[in-house]
Coordinates of C-alpha atoms in Angstrom, one line a residue:
Chain A
M106 CA -23.7 29.6 28.7
T107 CA -27.0 29.3 26.7
D108 CA -28.9 27.0 25.8
Q109 CA -30.1 28.3 22.2
P110 CA -28.8 25.8 19.0
L111 CA -26.0 27.3 16.7
P112 CA -27.5 28.5 13.6
A113 CA -27.2 26.5 10.9
T114 CA -26.1 28.8 8.3
P115 CA -22.0 29.6 7.4
A116 CA -23.2 33.6 6.9
A117 CA -25.6 33.1 10.6
R118 CA -22.8 31.4 12.7
A119 CA -20.3 34.2 11.1
D120 CA -22.1 36.8 13.5
Q121 CA -21.8 34.5 16.5
P122 CA -19.6 35.7 19.1
R123 CA -16.2 33.5 18.6
W124 CA -16.1 31.6 21.5
R125 CA -19.7 29.8 21.3
R126 CA -18.4 29.4 17.8
L127 CA -14.6 27.6 18.1
L128 CA -17.1 25.7 21.1
F129 CA -19.3 24.6 18.3
R130 CA -16.6 23.2 15.6
F131 CA -16.6 19.7 15.5
D132 CA -12.3 19.5 15.7
T133 CA -12.8 21.3 19.6
L134 CA -14.9 19.0 20.2
L135 CA -12.8 16.3 19.4
I136 CA -9.7 18.0 20.7
A137 CA -11.6 18.3 24.6
L138 CA -12.9 14.1 24.1
T139 CA -9.3 13.4 23.7
V140 CA -7.6 15.4 26.4
G141 CA -10.9 14.4 28.7
F142 CA -10.2 10.9 27.9
G143 CA -7.1 11.0 29.1
A144 CA -7.0 13.3 32.3
V145 CA -10.0 10.9 33.2
V146 CA -7.7 7.1 32.2
A147 CA -5.5 9.8 34.7
L148 CA -6.9 10.1 37.6
D149 CA -7.9 6.6 37.5
T150 CA -4.9 5.7 37.7
V151 CA -3.6 8.3 40.1
R152 CA -6.5 7.3 41.9
R153 CA -5.9 3.1 41.6
V154 CA -2.0 3.7 42.6
P155 CA -1.9 6.5 44.4
L156 CA 2.3 5.7 44.9
V157 CA 3.0 4.9 41.5
W158 CA 1.0 6.3 39.6
A159 CA 3.9 7.6 37.7
Y160 CA 5.0 4.7 36.7
I161 CA 1.7 2.5 35.5
L162 CA 0.4 5.9 34.0
P163 CA 2.6 5.2 30.6
F164 CA 0.9 1.6 30.3
D165 CA -2.6 3.0 31.1
L166 CA -2.5 5.7 27.9
H167 CA -1.1 3.4 25.6
Y168 CA -4.2 0.4 26.2
Q169 CA -7.1 3.2 26.7
F170 CA -5.9 5.1 24.1
A171 CA -5.4 2.2 21.7
R172 CA -9.2 1.7 21.7
Y173 CA -10.2 5.2 22.0
G174 CA -8.0 5.4 18.7
L175 CA -10.2 2.9 17.3
A176 CA -13.8 4.0 18.2
V177 CA -12.5 7.7 16.5
A178 CA -11.2 5.5 13.2
L179 CA -14.7 3.8 13.4
L180 CA -16.6 6.6 13.9
M181 CA -15.0 9.1 11.2
A182 CA -14.8 5.8 9.0
G183 CA -19.2 6.1 9.0
I184 CA -18.4 10.2 8.4
A185 CA -16.9 9.8 6.1
A186 CA -18.5 7.0 4.7
Y187 CA -21.5 9.5 5.3
I188 CA -20.6 12.6 3.8
G189 CA -18.7 11.3 1.0
L190 CA -20.7 8.0 0.3
V191 CA -24.6 9.0 1.0
R192 CA -24.6 13.2 0.5
K193 CA -21.9 13.1 -1.9
G194 CA -19.9 15.8 -0.5
D195 CA -16.4 16.9 -0.2
V196 CA -14.6 17.0 3.2
T197 CA -15.4 20.1 4.8
P198 CA -12.8 21.7 6.4
W199 CA -14.0 21.1 10.0
F200 CA -13.4 17.3 8.7
R201 CA -10.1 18.1 7.7
R202 CA -8.9 19.7 11.1
G203 CA -10.4 16.5 12.1
V204 CA -8.2 14.3 10.6
Y205 CA -5.5 16.4 12.4
V206 CA -6.7 15.8 15.1
V207 CA -6.7 12.4 15.7
F208 CA -3.2 12.0 13.4
G209 CA -1.9 13.9 16.5
T210 CA -4.2 11.2 19.0
V211 CA -2.7 8.2 17.4
L212 CA 1.6 10.7 17.3
F213 CA 1.0 10.9 21.0
Q214 CA -0.1 6.9 21.5
A215 CA 3.1 5.8 19.0
L216 CA 5.2 8.6 21.6
V217 CA 4.2 6.8 24.6
G218 CA 4.5 3.4 23.0
L219 CA 8.3 4.5 22.3
L220 CA 8.6 5.8 25.7
M221 CA 7.6 2.1 26.9
Y222 CA 9.9 1.0 24.8
I223 CA 13.0 3.1 25.3
N224 CA 12.2 1.6 29.3
G225 CA 11.8 -1.7 29.2
T226 CA 9.0 -2.5 28.3
R227 CA 8.3 -5.2 25.4
P228 CA 5.0 -6.4 23.6
A229 CA 3.5 -9.4 23.2
E230 CA 4.5 -9.5 19.6
E231 CA 7.7 -7.7 18.1
V232 CA 5.0 -7.3 15.4
H233 CA 3.3 -4.3 17.6
L234 CA 5.7 -2.4 16.4
I235 CA 5.4 -2.2 13.5
Y236 CA 1.3 -2.2 13.2
G237 CA 2.5 1.1 15.6
A238 CA 4.8 3.2 12.8
G239 CA 1.8 1.4 10.5
S240 CA -1.2 3.6 12.5
V241 CA 0.9 6.6 12.5
L242 CA 2.1 6.2 9.1
A243 CA -1.8 5.6 8.0
L244 CA -3.4 9.1 7.6
P245 CA -0.7 11.4 6.6
F246 CA -0.1 8.7 3.2
F247 CA -4.3 9.3 2.9
I248 CA -4.2 13.6 3.6
F249 CA -1.8 13.7 1.0
V250 CA -3.9 12.6 -1.3
E251 CA -6.7 14.6 -0.1
V252 CA -5.1 17.4 -0.4
T253 CA -3.4 17.8 -3.3
A254 CA -6.4 16.2 -5.1
K255 CA -7.7 17.7 -8.4
K256 CA -10.4 15.8 -9.0
R257 CA -12.8 16.4 -6.6
P258 CA -15.3 15.6 -3.9
A259 CA -11.8 13.2 -2.2
M260 CA -13.9 12.1 0.8
G261 CA -13.0 9.0 0.1
S262 CA -8.9 9.2 1.1
Y263 CA -9.8 8.9 4.2
I264 CA -12.5 6.3 3.7
W265 CA -9.8 4.3 2.9
G266 CA -7.3 6.2 5.5
F267 CA -9.9 5.0 8.8
A268 CA -11.1 1.7 7.5
L269 CA -6.5 0.7 6.5
L270 CA -6.5 2.5 10.3
A271 CA -9.0 1.0 11.8
G272 CA -7.6 -2.5 10.5
I273 CA -4.5 -1.5 12.4
L274 CA -5.0 -0.4 15.2
L275 CA -7.2 -3.7 16.1
R276 CA -4.6 -6.2 14.8
S277 CA -2.2 -3.5 17.6
I278 CA -4.9 -4.2 19.9
M279 CA -4.4 -8.1 19.1
T280 CA -0.2 -8.1 19.5
G281 CA 0.5 -5.3 22.1
A282 CA -0.3 -7.0 26.0
Chain B
M283 CA 29.7 -27.0 -10.2
P284 CA 26.9 -28.3 -8.8
T285 CA 25.0 -24.9 -8.2
L286 CA 25.1 -24.6 -12.6
T287 CA 21.5 -26.8 -13.6
V288 CA 18.4 -26.0 -14.8
D289 CA 16.6 -23.7 -12.0
F290 CA 20.1 -21.7 -12.0
V291 CA 20.5 -20.7 -15.9
V292 CA 16.6 -19.9 -16.1
S293 CA 17.0 -17.7 -12.8
V294 CA 20.4 -15.6 -14.6
I295 CA 17.9 -15.6 -18.0
A296 CA 14.4 -13.8 -15.7
A297 CA 16.5 -11.3 -13.4
A298 CA 18.6 -9.7 -17.1
V299 CA 15.2 -10.3 -19.3
T300 CA 13.6 -8.3 -15.5
G301 CA 17.1 -6.1 -14.9
V302 CA 17.2 -4.3 -18.7
F303 CA 12.3 -4.7 -18.4
A304 CA 12.6 -2.0 -15.3
A305 CA 15.6 -0.1 -16.3
L306 CA 13.5 0.5 -19.5
V307 CA 10.3 1.7 -18.0
L308 CA 11.9 3.6 -15.6
R309 CA 13.7 5.9 -18.3
R310 CA 10.5 6.0 -19.9
W311 CA 8.6 7.3 -16.5
W312 CA 11.2 9.8 -15.8
Q313 CA 11.1 11.4 -19.9
K314 CA 7.1 11.3 -19.6
R315 CA 6.6 11.0 -15.2
R316 CA 3.0 9.3 -16.0
P317 CA 2.1 7.2 -12.7
H318 CA 1.1 3.9 -14.6
L319 CA 5.0 4.0 -15.5
L320 CA 5.9 4.8 -12.1
A321 CA 4.1 1.9 -10.4
W322 CA 4.8 -0.4 -13.1
G323 CA 9.0 0.6 -12.7
I324 CA 8.4 -0.8 -9.2
G325 CA 7.2 -3.6 -9.7
L326 CA 9.9 -4.1 -12.3
L327 CA 12.1 -3.5 -10.2
F328 CA 10.9 -6.2 -7.9
Y329 CA 10.8 -8.5 -10.1
F330 CA 14.5 -8.0 -10.4
L331 CA 15.3 -8.1 -6.9
G332 CA 14.0 -11.2 -6.4
T333 CA 15.7 -12.6 -9.2
L334 CA 18.4 -12.1 -8.7
S335 CA 17.8 -13.0 -4.8
Q336 CA 17.6 -16.3 -6.6
V337 CA 20.5 -16.6 -8.1
I338 CA 22.5 -15.6 -5.6
L339 CA 20.6 -18.2 -2.9
S340 CA 21.8 -20.9 -5.0
L341 CA 25.4 -19.7 -4.8
A342 CA 25.2 -19.4 -0.3
W343 CA 22.7 -18.2 2.5
S344 CA 22.1 -14.7 3.2
P345 CA 19.2 -14.0 5.5
F346 CA 18.7 -10.9 3.8
F347 CA 18.1 -12.5 -0.2
F348 CA 16.0 -14.4 1.2
M349 CA 14.1 -13.0 2.7
L350 CA 13.7 -10.0 0.0
W351 CA 13.6 -13.1 -2.4
Y352 CA 9.7 -14.1 -0.3
W353 CA 9.3 -10.3 0.0
T354 CA 9.7 -8.7 -3.2
G355 CA 8.5 -12.0 -5.6
A356 CA 5.9 -12.8 -2.9
L357 CA 3.7 -9.9 -1.7
M358 CA 5.3 -7.1 -3.4
V359 CA 5.4 -6.9 -7.7
A360 CA 2.2 -8.4 -9.2
P361 CA 0.1 -6.1 -6.9
W362 CA 3.0 -3.1 -8.5
L363 CA 2.3 -4.3 -11.7
G364 CA -1.3 -4.3 -10.9
Q365 CA -1.1 -0.8 -9.7
G366 CA 0.4 0.8 -13.1
T367 CA -3.1 -1.0 -14.8
V368 CA -4.7 0.7 -12.4
Y369 CA -4.1 3.7 -13.1
L370 CA -4.2 3.2 -15.9
L371 CA -7.8 2.3 -17.0
W372 CA -8.7 3.4 -12.8
R373 CA -9.2 7.3 -14.2
R374 CA -12.6 8.0 -11.9
G375 CA -11.9 10.3 -9.0
N376 CA -8.5 9.6 -7.0
I377 CA -9.6 5.8 -6.6
A378 CA -6.0 4.4 -8.0
R379 CA -3.8 7.3 -5.7
N380 CA -6.1 5.4 -2.7
I381 CA -5.3 2.2 -4.1
Q382 CA -1.4 3.8 -4.1
M383 CA -1.3 5.4 -0.7
A384 CA -2.8 1.7 0.7
L385 CA -0.3 0.3 -1.0
L386 CA 2.7 2.2 -0.3
L387 CA 1.8 1.5 3.3
V388 CA 2.0 -2.5 2.9
T389 CA 4.7 -2.1 1.7
V390 CA 6.3 0.0 3.7
M391 CA 5.4 -2.1 6.9
T392 CA 5.9 -5.2 6.0
L393 CA 10.2 -4.5 4.4
P394 CA 11.0 -4.0 8.0
W395 CA 8.7 -6.9 8.6
A396 CA 9.8 -9.8 6.5
L397 CA 13.7 -8.7 6.9
F398 CA 14.0 -7.7 10.5
L399 CA 11.7 -9.6 12.5
T400 CA 10.4 -12.8 10.1
P401 CA 12.8 -16.0 12.2
L402 CA 14.6 -18.4 10.2
D403 CA 15.8 -21.4 10.7
P404 CA 18.9 -22.1 7.7
S405 CA 19.2 -25.5 7.9
P406 CA 17.1 -27.0 4.7
W407 CA 20.1 -24.8 2.1
H408 CA 21.9 -25.7 -0.1
P409 CA 24.0 -24.5 -2.7
G410 CA 22.1 -24.7 -6.4
A411 CA 18.7 -24.7 -3.5
D412 CA 15.5 -24.7 -5.1
M413 CA 14.2 -22.5 -2.8
T414 CA 10.7 -22.8 -3.6
Q415 CA 10.8 -26.7 -2.2
I416 CA 12.6 -25.4 0.9
Y417 CA 11.2 -21.4 1.5
R418 CA 7.9 -22.8 4.0
D419 CA 10.5 -25.0 6.2
I420 CA 13.0 -22.1 6.9
M421 CA 9.6 -18.9 7.4
P422 CA 7.7 -21.3 8.7
Q423 CA 4.4 -20.1 8.7
G424 CA 3.7 -18.2 11.9
S425 CA 1.8 -15.0 13.3
G426 CA 4.7 -13.5 13.6
T427 CA 6.2 -14.2 9.2
V428 CA 4.4 -11.7 6.9
R429 CA 2.9 -15.4 4.9
S430 CA -0.2 -14.3 5.8
F431 CA 0.4 -11.0 3.3
S432 CA 0.9 -13.2 -0.1
P433 CA -2.6 -15.1 -0.7
V434 CA -4.0 -11.4 -0.1
M435 CA -1.1 -9.3 -2.2
N436 CA -1.2 -12.2 -4.9
T437 CA -4.2 -12.5 -5.9
W438 CA -5.5 -8.7 -5.7
G439 CA -1.9 -8.0 -8.2
T440 CA -3.4 -10.9 -10.3
I441 CA -6.2 -9.6 -11.1
A442 CA -5.5 -5.4 -11.6
L443 CA -2.6 -6.7 -14.1
V444 CA -4.1 -9.4 -16.5
G445 CA -7.9 -8.1 -15.6
G446 CA -6.6 -5.1 -16.6
A447 CA -4.8 -6.3 -20.1
I448 CA -7.6 -8.7 -20.8
Y449 CA -10.0 -5.7 -20.8
S450 CA -7.6 -3.6 -22.9
A451 CA -7.3 -6.3 -25.5
R452 CA -11.0 -6.7 -25.8
L453 CA -11.7 -3.0 -26.1
F454 CA -9.0 -3.1 -28.5
R455 CA -10.1 -5.8 -30.7
R456 CA -14.2 -4.7 -30.4
K457 CA -13.4 -1.6 -31.7
Q458 CA -11.0 -3.1 -34.3
I459 CA -8.2 -0.4 -33.7
M460 CA -4.5 -0.8 -32.4
R461 CA -3.7 -4.9 -33.8
S462 CA -0.6 -4.8 -32.3
R463 CA -1.5 -2.9 -29.2
M464 CA -4.4 -5.7 -28.8
I465 CA -1.5 -9.1 -28.8
G466 CA 0.5 -6.7 -26.6
N467 CA -2.4 -6.7 -23.8
W468 CA -3.3 -10.1 -24.7
L469 CA 0.9 -11.4 -24.5
I470 CA 0.8 -8.9 -20.9
A471 CA -2.2 -11.2 -19.4
A472 CA -0.1 -14.4 -20.2
G473 CA 2.7 -13.0 -18.9
G474 CA 1.1 -11.8 -15.8
L475 CA -0.5 -15.8 -15.6
L476 CA 1.9 -17.8 -15.8
P477 CA 4.1 -16.7 -11.9
A478 CA 0.9 -16.4 -10.9
L479 CA 0.2 -19.6 -11.7
G480 CA 3.6 -21.1 -10.8
G481 CA 3.2 -19.1 -7.0
A482 CA -0.6 -21.4 -6.8
L483 CA 1.1 -24.8 -7.5
I484 CA 3.2 -24.0 -4.9
R485 CA 0.8 -24.3 -2.8
L486 CA -0.6 -27.0 -4.2
G487 CA 2.3 -28.8 -3.3
D488 CA 4.6 -28.7 -7.3
P489 CA 6.9 -25.8 -7.5
S490 CA 8.5 -26.9 -10.0
F491 CA 7.3 -25.0 -12.2
K492 CA 7.0 -21.5 -10.2
Y493 CA 11.1 -20.3 -11.9
F494 CA 10.3 -21.4 -15.1
G495 CA 7.1 -19.3 -15.2
E496 CA 8.4 -16.4 -13.5
M497 CA 11.2 -16.0 -16.0
A498 CA 8.1 -17.2 -19.9
G499 CA 6.3 -14.3 -17.6
A500 CA 9.3 -11.9 -17.3
I501 CA 9.6 -12.1 -21.9
L502 CA 5.7 -11.9 -22.4
I503 CA 5.1 -9.3 -20.5
F504 CA 8.6 -7.9 -21.5
A505 CA 7.6 -9.1 -25.6
G506 CA 3.7 -7.0 -24.6
F507 CA 5.4 -3.9 -23.2
L508 CA 7.1 -3.9 -26.5
L509 CA 4.3 -4.5 -28.7
A510 CA 1.6 -2.0 -26.8
T511 CA 4.4 1.4 -26.7
S512 CA 5.5 0.6 -30.5
A513 CA 1.6 0.7 -31.7
A514 CA 2.1 4.1 -30.1
A515 CA 4.6 6.2 -31.3
E516 CA 2.9 4.9 -35.1
L517 CA 0.3 6.0 -34.1
H518 CA 1.8 9.2 -32.9
D519 CA 3.4 9.3 -35.8
A520 CA 1.2 9.0 -37.6
Q521 CA -0.6 11.9 -36.1
R522 CA 2.2 14.2 -36.8
E523 CA 2.6 12.8 -40.3
Q524 CA -1.5 14.1 -40.8
L525 CA -1.4 17.0 -38.6
P526 CA 1.3 19.2 -41.8
E527 CA -1.1 17.9 -44.1
R528 CA -4.8 19.0 -41.9
Q529 CA -3.0 22.8 -41.6
A530 CA -2.4 22.8 -46.1
A531 CA -6.0 22.1 -46.0
L532 CA -6.8 25.2 -43.5

């Protein structure tokens, strides 16, 4: 892998090899970070409890991805605020794909929670289920506003969306374990 | 008949007024497809469901109608009515649509929470009971209830509805145009304040004004809406009458 910086302009980037363009895309990095985080959590679980790791893994994934989701939601809210409020810019394709990655992560997190619920595990407070459903619904509402917006720029939708998502995830964490 | 109290009659009148009002606004939305009419229509539909639940709760105990009464009256009516005003006045960017989505999210989240996850103790209820006096005993405050949402939702909704109406009324007054729309907006502002005042008095320990405030608020907002929309219709007719004259002049 070369250590040369990626060309700044889109036209210059188009001349780069496809693998190199893919490697430096924000959404690719976010997917890699998310999958890598999940892998580290899984490996840590296997190392800690080698005999019952398959039973413990959903608990660990649900616990750790809640914190990861909160950190990513705050990071995305910060990036959205910087692009939308400081630079007065619009939503870029890489940012939108990043939003889809975060939504996928939250959905995965909710599905793990659902699996745990089906297996008989109950949260500390029942309202955790409401916050879980709310965290899945939060982003699609604002994605809808952004992609159908006639008035541009529309980065405000994601500032709202990620700020709300962070709040809901925080309450989920507080009512979960 | 023990249930035929003043509160019961006031609740029936409020339910009738809000039912007709909601149907009128939703029909108007169906014809014009404007988002502020939809938000007002949803708010008024909640107003109707809340007052209808109040009537039912005077006659019989039902956990479903109790939570519907609380959810609509304490959480949903004010912000949805306020959202209509936000759509009408806040036209810059997508702010109104984003607030709408946040409101929709809270609506979707709090409905199952209120209906299915809130512990209730029905022992304080009796036929003809004033729900504003006993709701605290039926639904104690705690992290498992939706009561914590109530101050935020009501404050925001009342500021949006009443503030927006006052802003519009002052604008029409300053420009010296559409007098009936100006009066209509003052009536909407007063009508929005009355239920909020009732809610504030409940928090201060005096629930006696709530039912009357709800009914008077609904009637005032309805009257204000009719005045404001008749002014718009008059303006529309006047413009249509002027059009052939302008065409003849050309």
